[in-house]
Amino acid sequence: MSMDKERFRRLCLEVLPLINGIAEAVKRSGYESMSSLTMHGDDYFTFSVYDTEWKMGKVNGGPVKMCYEYKEEIEL
């Protein structure tokens, strides 16, 4: 278990500057809301900024695409 802890600690130290860079880029772009990055290997990732309806992603090793998600809320 302590090996897993140390392995994860090393990973955290490696990705923290990248996360900080993403956070700074989001702020420089004028967005103040929450952003999200989800990844799975080289085949899939999605990045979004809350309340923008825009997403960037890559699925099944395909090209990276930027998408606008149309939403219509209908009260039931």
PDB file of N, CA and C in Angstrom:
ATOM      1  N   MET A   1       0.823  -1.202   0.000  1.00  0.00           N
ATOM      2  CA  MET A   1       0.000   0.000   0.000  1.00  0.00           C
ATOM      3  C   MET A   1       0.862   1.258   0.000  1.00  0.00           C
ATOM      4  N   SER A   2       1.946   1.269   0.750  1.00  0.00           N
ATOM      5  CA  SER A   2       2.789   2.462   0.776  1.00  0.00           C
ATOM      6  C   SER A   2       3.418   2.722  -0.592  1.00  0.00           C
ATOM      7  N   MET A   3       3.649   1.663  -1.385  1.00  0.00           N
ATOM      8  CA  MET A   3       4.168   1.865  -2.740  1.00  0.00           C
ATOM      9  C   MET A   3       3.135   2.577  -3.596  1.00  0.00           C
ATOM     10  N   ASP A   4       1.873   2.208  -3.462  1.00  0.00           N
ATOM     11  CA  ASP A   4       0.826   2.892  -4.220  1.00  0.00           C
ATOM     12  C   ASP A   4       0.743   4.353  -3.805  1.00  0.00           C
ATOM     13  N   LYS A   5       0.901   4.613  -2.527  1.00  0.00           N
ATOM     14  CA  LYS A   5       0.853   5.983  -2.022  1.00  0.00           C
ATOM     15  C   LYS A   5       1.989   6.801  -2.632  1.00  0.00           C
ATOM     16  N   GLU A   6       3.184   6.257  -2.659  1.00  0.00           N
ATOM     17  CA  GLU A   6       4.337   6.971  -3.205  1.00  0.00           C
ATOM     18  C   GLU A   6       4.212   7.135  -4.721  1.00  0.00           C
ATOM     19  N   ARG A   7       3.715   6.116  -5.381  1.00  0.00           N
ATOM     20  CA  ARG A   7       3.507   6.192  -6.828  1.00  0.00           C
ATOM     21  C   ARG A   7       2.504   7.290  -7.162  1.00  0.00           C
ATOM     22  N   PHE A   8       1.400   7.362  -6.399  1.00  0.00           N
ATOM     23  CA  PHE A   8       0.395   8.395  -6.635  1.00  0.00           C
ATOM     24  C   PHE A   8       0.955   9.773  -6.300  1.00  0.00           C
ATOM     25  N   ARG A   9       1.771   9.868  -5.250  1.00  0.00           N
ATOM     26  CA  ARG A   9       2.401  11.141  -4.874  1.00  0.00           C
ATOM     27  C   ARG A   9       3.264  11.649  -6.025  1.00  0.00           C
ATOM     28  N   ARG A  10       4.067  10.766  -6.629  1.00  0.00           N
ATOM     29  CA  ARG A  10       4.907  11.166  -7.764  1.00  0.00           C
ATOM     30  C   ARG A  10       4.059  11.640  -8.936  1.00  0.00           C
ATOM     31  N   LEU A  11       2.957  10.939  -9.193  1.00  0.00           N
ATOM     32  CA  LEU A  11       2.054  11.355 -10.265  1.00  0.00           C
ATOM     33  C   LEU A  11       1.473  12.734  -9.967  1.00  0.00           C
ATOM     34  N   CYS A  12       1.046  12.953  -8.740  1.00  0.00           N
ATOM     35  CA  CYS A  12       0.485  14.259  -8.356  1.00  0.00           C
ATOM     36  C   CYS A  12       1.495  15.374  -8.586  1.00  0.00           C
ATOM     37  N   LEU A  13       2.738  15.139  -8.192  1.00  0.00           N
ATOM     38  CA  LEU A  13       3.776  16.157  -8.375  1.00  0.00           C
ATOM     39  C   LEU A  13       4.020  16.437  -9.851  1.00  0.00           C
ATOM     40  N   GLU A  14       3.847  15.444 -10.699  1.00  0.00           N
ATOM     41  CA  GLU A  14       4.052  15.634 -12.134  1.00  0.00           C
ATOM     42  C   GLU A  14       2.894  16.363 -12.795  1.00  0.00           C
ATOM     43  N   VAL A  15       1.647  16.054 -12.398  1.00  0.00           N
ATOM     44  CA  VAL A  15       0.494  16.659 -13.072  1.00  0.00           C
ATOM     45  C   VAL A  15       0.062  17.998 -12.465  1.00  0.00           C
ATOM     46  N   LEU A  16       0.459  18.283 -11.245  1.00  0.00           N
ATOM     47  CA  LEU A  16       0.025  19.535 -10.610  1.00  0.00           C
ATOM     48  C   LEU A  16       0.398  20.772 -11.430  1.00  0.00           C
ATOM     49  N   PRO A  17       1.629  20.887 -11.945  1.00  0.00           N
ATOM     50  CA  PRO A  17       1.923  22.070 -12.779  1.00  0.00           C
ATOM     51  C   PRO A  17       1.045  22.137 -14.035  1.00  0.00           C
ATOM     52  N   LEU A  18       0.698  20.991 -14.605  1.00  0.00           N
ATOM     53  CA  LEU A  18      -0.170  20.975 -15.786  1.00  0.00           C
ATOM     54  C   LEU A  18      -1.579  21.439 -15.420  1.00  0.00           C
ATOM     55  N   ILE A  19      -2.081  20.968 -14.291  1.00  0.00           N
ATOM     56  CA  ILE A  19      -3.408  21.387 -13.817  1.00  0.00           C
ATOM     57  C   ILE A  19      -3.415  22.886 -13.545  1.00  0.00           C
ATOM     58  N   ASN A  20      -2.372  23.374 -12.892  1.00  0.00           N
ATOM     59  CA  ASN A  20      -2.278  24.813 -12.627  1.00  0.00           C
ATOM     60  C   ASN A  20      -2.245  25.601 -13.927  1.00  0.00           C
ATOM     61  N   GLY A  21      -1.572  25.071 -14.942  1.00  0.00           N
ATOM     62  CA  GLY A  21      -1.518  25.736 -16.244  1.00  0.00           C
ATOM     63  C   GLY A  21      -2.887  25.795 -16.902  1.00  0.00           C
ATOM     64  N   ILE A  22      -3.646  24.716 -16.811  1.00  0.00           N
ATOM     65  CA  ILE A  22      -5.006  24.703 -17.356  1.00  0.00           C
ATOM     66  C   ILE A  22      -5.875  25.714 -16.616  1.00  0.00           C
ATOM     67  N   ALA A  23      -5.778  25.728 -15.294  1.00  0.00           N
ATOM     68  CA  ALA A  23      -6.576  26.671 -14.493  1.00  0.00           C
ATOM     69  C   ALA A  23      -6.244  28.114 -14.862  1.00  0.00           C
ATOM     70  N   GLU A  24      -4.971  28.420 -15.053  1.00  0.00           N
ATOM     71  CA  GLU A  24      -4.570  29.775 -15.434  1.00  0.00           C
ATOM     72  C   GLU A  24      -5.067  30.127 -16.833  1.00  0.00           C
ATOM     73  N   ALA A  25      -5.024  29.167 -17.762  1.00  0.00           N
ATOM     74  CA  ALA A  25      -5.511  29.416 -19.127  1.00  0.00           C
ATOM     75  C   ALA A  25      -7.004  29.697 -19.123  1.00  0.00           C
ATOM     76  N   VAL A  26      -7.755  28.952 -18.312  1.00  0.00           N
ATOM     77  CA  VAL A  26      -9.204  29.164 -18.206  1.00  0.00           C
ATOM     78  C   VAL A  26      -9.481  30.569 -17.681  1.00  0.00           C
ATOM     79  N   LYS A  27      -8.767  30.990 -16.642  1.00  0.00           N
ATOM     80  CA  LYS A  27      -8.954  32.333 -16.073  1.00  0.00           C
ATOM     81  C   LYS A  27      -8.558  33.412 -17.075  1.00  0.00           C
ATOM     82  N   ARG A  28      -7.441  33.221 -17.778  1.00  0.00           N
ATOM     83  CA  ARG A  28      -6.997  34.217 -18.776  1.00  0.00           C
ATOM     84  C   ARG A  28      -8.020  34.379 -19.889  1.00  0.00           C
ATOM     85  N   SER A  29      -8.767  33.326 -20.157  1.00  0.00           N
ATOM     86  CA  SER A  29      -9.787  33.375 -21.204  1.00  0.00           C
ATOM     87  C   SER A  29     -11.066  34.043 -20.742  1.00  0.00           C
ATOM     88  N   GLY A  30     -11.109  34.438 -19.473  1.00  0.00           N
ATOM     89  CA  GLY A  30     -12.260  35.162 -18.955  1.00  0.00           C
ATOM     90  C   GLY A  30     -13.334  34.287 -18.341  1.00  0.00           C
ATOM     91  N   TYR A  31     -13.090  33.002 -18.223  1.00  0.00           N
ATOM     92  CA  TYR A  31     -14.066  32.113 -17.605  1.00  0.00           C
ATOM     93  C   TYR A  31     -13.789  32.018 -16.114  1.00  0.00           C
ATOM     94  N   GLU A  32     -14.818  32.175 -15.338  1.00  0.00           N
ATOM     95  CA  GLU A  32     -14.677  32.083 -13.891  1.00  0.00           C
ATOM     96  C   GLU A  32     -15.341  30.832 -13.338  1.00  0.00           C
ATOM     97  N   SER A  33     -16.016  30.077 -14.194  1.00  0.00           N
ATOM     98  CA  SER A  33     -16.759  28.919 -13.713  1.00  0.00           C
ATOM     99  C   SER A  33     -15.884  27.666 -13.684  1.00  0.00           C
ATOM    100  N   MET A  34     -16.452  26.608 -13.185  1.00  0.00           N
ATOM    101  CA  MET A  34     -15.764  25.342 -13.033  1.00  0.00           C
ATOM    102  C   MET A  34     -15.437  24.732 -14.396  1.00  0.00           C
ATOM    103  N   SER A  35     -14.261  24.132 -14.500  1.00  0.00           N
ATOM    104  CA  SER A  35     -13.900  23.411 -15.715  1.00  0.00           C
ATOM    105  C   SER A  35     -13.635  21.956 -15.351  1.00  0.00           C
ATOM    106  N   SER A  36     -13.689  21.106 -16.366  1.00  0.00           N
ATOM    107  CA  SER A  36     -13.567  19.674 -16.123  1.00  0.00           C
ATOM    108  C   SER A  36     -12.733  19.030 -17.216  1.00  0.00           C
ATOM    109  N   LEU A  37     -11.861  18.093 -16.824  1.00  0.00           N
ATOM    110  CA  LEU A  37     -11.068  17.316 -17.764  1.00  0.00           C
ATOM    111  C   LEU A  37     -11.179  15.855 -17.355  1.00  0.00           C
ATOM    112  N   THR A  38     -11.610  15.009 -18.292  1.00  0.00           N
ATOM    113  CA  THR A  38     -11.714  13.576 -18.069  1.00  0.00           C
ATOM    114  C   THR A  38     -10.904  12.884 -19.145  1.00  0.00           C
ATOM    115  N   MET A  39     -10.121  11.892 -18.734  1.00  0.00           N
ATOM    116  CA  MET A  39      -9.250  11.207 -19.685  1.00  0.00           C
ATOM    117  C   MET A  39      -9.300   9.707 -19.487  1.00  0.00           C
ATOM    118  N   HIS A  40      -9.053   8.984 -20.585  1.00  0.00           N
ATOM    119  CA  HIS A  40      -8.871   7.539 -20.515  1.00  0.00           C
ATOM    120  C   HIS A  40      -7.841   7.158 -21.565  1.00  0.00           C
ATOM    121  N   GLY A  41      -6.615   6.916 -21.143  1.00  0.00           N
ATOM    122  CA  GLY A  41      -5.548   6.557 -22.071  1.00  0.00           C
ATOM    123  C   GLY A  41      -5.377   7.593 -23.162  1.00  0.00           C
ATOM    124  N   ASP A  42      -4.979   7.129 -24.351  1.00  0.00           N
ATOM    125  CA  ASP A  42      -4.795   8.022 -25.497  1.00  0.00           C
ATOM    126  C   ASP A  42      -6.036   8.107 -26.372  1.00  0.00           C
ATOM    127  N   ASP A  43      -7.037   7.274 -26.070  1.00  0.00           N
ATOM    128  CA  ASP A  43      -8.198   7.159 -26.949  1.00  0.00           C
ATOM    129  C   ASP A  43      -9.330   8.138 -26.648  1.00  0.00           C
ATOM    130  N   TYR A  44      -9.382   8.678 -25.426  1.00  0.00           N
ATOM    131  CA  TYR A  44     -10.543   9.459 -25.037  1.00  0.00           C
ATOM    132  C   TYR A  44     -10.139  10.580 -24.098  1.00  0.00           C
ATOM    133  N   PHE A  45     -10.661  11.770 -24.348  1.00  0.00           N
ATOM    134  CA  PHE A  45     -10.629  12.834 -23.352  1.00  0.00           C
ATOM    135  C   PHE A  45     -11.760  13.801 -23.648  1.00  0.00           C
ATOM    136  N   THR A  46     -12.180  14.495 -22.636  1.00  0.00           N
ATOM    137  CA  THR A  46     -13.164  15.558 -22.807  1.00  0.00           C
ATOM    138  C   THR A  46     -12.801  16.700 -21.862  1.00  0.00           C
ATOM    139  N   PHE A  47     -12.896  17.922 -22.370  1.00  0.00           N
ATOM    140  CA  PHE A  47     -12.620  19.127 -21.585  1.00  0.00           C
ATOM    141  C   PHE A  47     -13.789  20.072 -21.778  1.00  0.00           C
ATOM    142  N   SER A  48     -14.292  20.605 -20.682  1.00  0.00           N
ATOM    143  CA  SER A  48     -15.404  21.553 -20.783  1.00  0.00           C
ATOM    144  C   SER A  48     -15.304  22.606 -19.691  1.00  0.00           C
ATOM    145  N   VAL A  49     -15.931  23.733 -19.961  1.00  0.00           N
ATOM    146  CA  VAL A  49     -16.064  24.804 -18.981  1.00  0.00           C
ATOM    147  C   VAL A  49     -17.550  24.955 -18.708  1.00  0.00           C
ATOM    148  N   TYR A  50     -17.927  24.840 -17.453  1.00  0.00           N
ATOM    149  CA  TYR A  50     -19.320  24.874 -17.040  1.00  0.00           C
ATOM    150  C   TYR A  50     -20.029  26.128 -17.545  1.00  0.00           C
ATOM    151  N   ASP A  51     -21.259  25.956 -17.966  1.00  0.00           N
ATOM    152  CA  ASP A  51     -22.122  27.048 -18.442  1.00  0.00           C
ATOM    153  C   ASP A  51     -21.686  27.667 -19.763  1.00  0.00           C
ATOM    154  N   THR A  52     -20.925  26.943 -20.582  1.00  0.00           N
ATOM    155  CA  THR A  52     -20.566  27.490 -21.896  1.00  0.00           C
ATOM    156  C   THR A  52     -21.224  26.727 -23.035  1.00  0.00           C
ATOM    157  N   GLU A  53     -21.688  25.517 -22.797  1.00  0.00           N
ATOM    158  CA  GLU A  53     -22.233  24.612 -23.806  1.00  0.00           C
ATOM    159  C   GLU A  53     -21.173  24.134 -24.801  1.00  0.00           C
ATOM    160  N   TRP A  54     -19.915  24.501 -24.578  1.00  0.00           N
ATOM    161  CA  TRP A  54     -18.833  24.070 -25.458  1.00  0.00           C
ATOM    162  C   TRP A  54     -18.023  22.975 -24.798  1.00  0.00           C
ATOM    163  N   LYS A  55     -17.540  22.050 -25.622  1.00  0.00           N
ATOM    164  CA  LYS A  55     -16.717  20.942 -25.175  1.00  0.00           C
ATOM    165  C   LYS A  55     -15.638  20.682 -26.195  1.00  0.00           C
ATOM    166  N   MET A  56     -14.507  20.194 -25.729  1.00  0.00           N
ATOM    167  CA  MET A  56     -13.463  19.718 -26.626  1.00  0.00           C
ATOM    168  C   MET A  56     -13.231  18.261 -26.267  1.00  0.00           C
ATOM    169  N   GLY A  57     -13.076  17.427 -27.277  1.00  0.00           N
ATOM    170  CA  GLY A  57     -12.886  16.034 -26.947  1.00  0.00           C
ATOM    171  C   GLY A  57     -12.319  15.203 -28.070  1.00  0.00           C
ATOM    172  N   LYS A  58     -11.961  13.999 -27.691  1.00  0.00           N
ATOM    173  CA  LYS A  58     -11.434  13.009 -28.625  1.00  0.00           C
ATOM    174  C   LYS A  58     -12.010  11.669 -28.186  1.00  0.00           C
ATOM    175  N   VAL A  59     -12.558  10.904 -29.132  1.00  0.00           N
ATOM    176  CA  VAL A  59     -13.191   9.629 -28.827  1.00  0.00           C
ATOM    177  C   VAL A  59     -12.591   8.540 -29.705  1.00  0.00           C
ATOM    178  N   ASN A  60     -12.287   7.414 -29.115  1.00  0.00           N
ATOM    179  CA  ASN A  60     -11.778   6.235 -29.855  1.00  0.00           C
ATOM    180  C   ASN A  60     -10.595   6.552 -30.767  1.00  0.00           C
ATOM    181  N   GLY A  61      -9.695   7.404 -30.291  1.00  0.00           N
ATOM    182  CA  GLY A  61      -8.505   7.716 -31.074  1.00  0.00           C
ATOM    183  C   GLY A  61      -8.747   8.600 -32.277  1.00  0.00           C
ATOM    184  N   GLY A  62      -9.959   9.109 -32.440  1.00  0.00           N
ATOM    185  CA  GLY A  62     -10.284   9.977 -33.569  1.00  0.00           C
ATOM    186  C   GLY A  62      -9.677  11.356 -33.411  1.00  0.00           C
ATOM    187  N   PRO A  63     -10.049  12.259 -34.301  1.00  0.00           N
ATOM    188  CA  PRO A  63      -9.511  13.617 -34.226  1.00  0.00           C
ATOM    189  C   PRO A  63     -10.084  14.381 -33.029  1.00  0.00           C
ATOM    190  N   VAL A  64      -9.358  15.370 -32.589  1.00  0.00           N
ATOM    191  CA  VAL A  64      -9.842  16.243 -31.515  1.00  0.00           C
ATOM    192  C   VAL A  64     -10.872  17.178 -32.129  1.00  0.00           C
ATOM    193  N   LYS A  65     -12.032  17.268 -31.476  1.00  0.00           N
ATOM    194  CA  LYS A  65     -13.114  18.110 -31.988  1.00  0.00           C
ATOM    195  C   LYS A  65     -13.625  19.035 -30.893  1.00  0.00           C
ATOM    196  N   MET A  66     -14.081  20.185 -31.330  1.00  0.00           N
ATOM    197  CA  MET A  66     -14.750  21.136 -30.455  1.00  0.00           C
ATOM    198  C   MET A  66     -16.229  21.064 -30.802  1.00  0.00           C
ATOM    199  N   CYS A  67     -17.097  20.920 -29.808  1.00  0.00           N
ATOM    200  CA  CYS A  67     -18.524  20.732 -30.049  1.00  0.00           C
ATOM    201  C   CYS A  67     -19.358  21.702 -29.218  1.00  0.00           C
ATOM    202  N   TYR A  68     -20.434  22.154 -29.816  1.00  0.00           N
ATOM    203  CA  TYR A  68     -21.422  22.960 -29.113  1.00  0.00           C
ATOM    204  C   TYR A  68     -22.589  22.048 -28.787  1.00  0.00           C
ATOM    205  N   GLU A  69     -22.985  22.033 -27.532  1.00  0.00           N
ATOM    206  CA  GLU A  69     -24.094  21.181 -27.106  1.00  0.00           C
ATOM    207  C   GLU A  69     -25.348  22.031 -26.899  1.00  0.00           C
ATOM    208  N   TYR A  70     -26.309  21.819 -27.750  1.00  0.00           N
ATOM    209  CA  TYR A  70     -27.585  22.516 -27.636  1.00  0.00           C
ATOM    210  C   TYR A  70     -28.391  21.857 -26.536  1.00  0.00           C
ATOM    211  N   LYS A  71     -28.980  22.680 -25.689  1.00  0.00           N
ATOM    212  CA  LYS A  71     -29.799  22.179 -24.602  1.00  0.00           C
ATOM    213  C   LYS A  71     -31.105  22.947 -24.572  1.00  0.00           C
ATOM    214  N   GLU A  72     -32.185  22.233 -24.409  1.00  0.00           N
ATOM    215  CA  GLU A  72     -33.474  22.880 -24.222  1.00  0.00           C
ATOM    216  C   GLU A  72     -34.117  22.261 -22.984  1.00  0.00           C
ATOM    217  N   GLU A  73     -34.372  23.098 -22.007  1.00  0.00           N
ATOM    218  CA  GLU A  73     -34.981  22.624 -20.780  1.00  0.00           C
ATOM    219  C   GLU A  73     -36.498  22.731 -20.895  1.00  0.00           C
ATOM    220  N   ILE A  74     -37.167  21.637 -20.604  1.00  0.00           N
ATOM    221  CA  ILE A  74     -38.627  21.593 -20.663  1.00  0.00           C
ATOM    222  C   ILE A  74     -39.135  21.125 -19.304  1.00  0.00           C
ATOM    223  N   GLU A  75     -39.888  21.965 -18.670  1.00  0.00           N
ATOM    224  CA  GLU A  75     -40.418  21.623 -17.355  1.00  0.00           C
ATOM    225  C   GLU A  75     -41.526  20.576 -17.498  1.00  0.00           C
ATOM    226  N   LEU A  76     -41.468  19.554 -16.676  1.00  0.00           N
ATOM    227  CA  LEU A  76     -42.481  18.486 -16.716  1.00  0.00           C
ATOM    228  C   LEU A  76     -43.467  18.620 -15.582  1.00  0.00           C
TER     229      LEU A  76
END
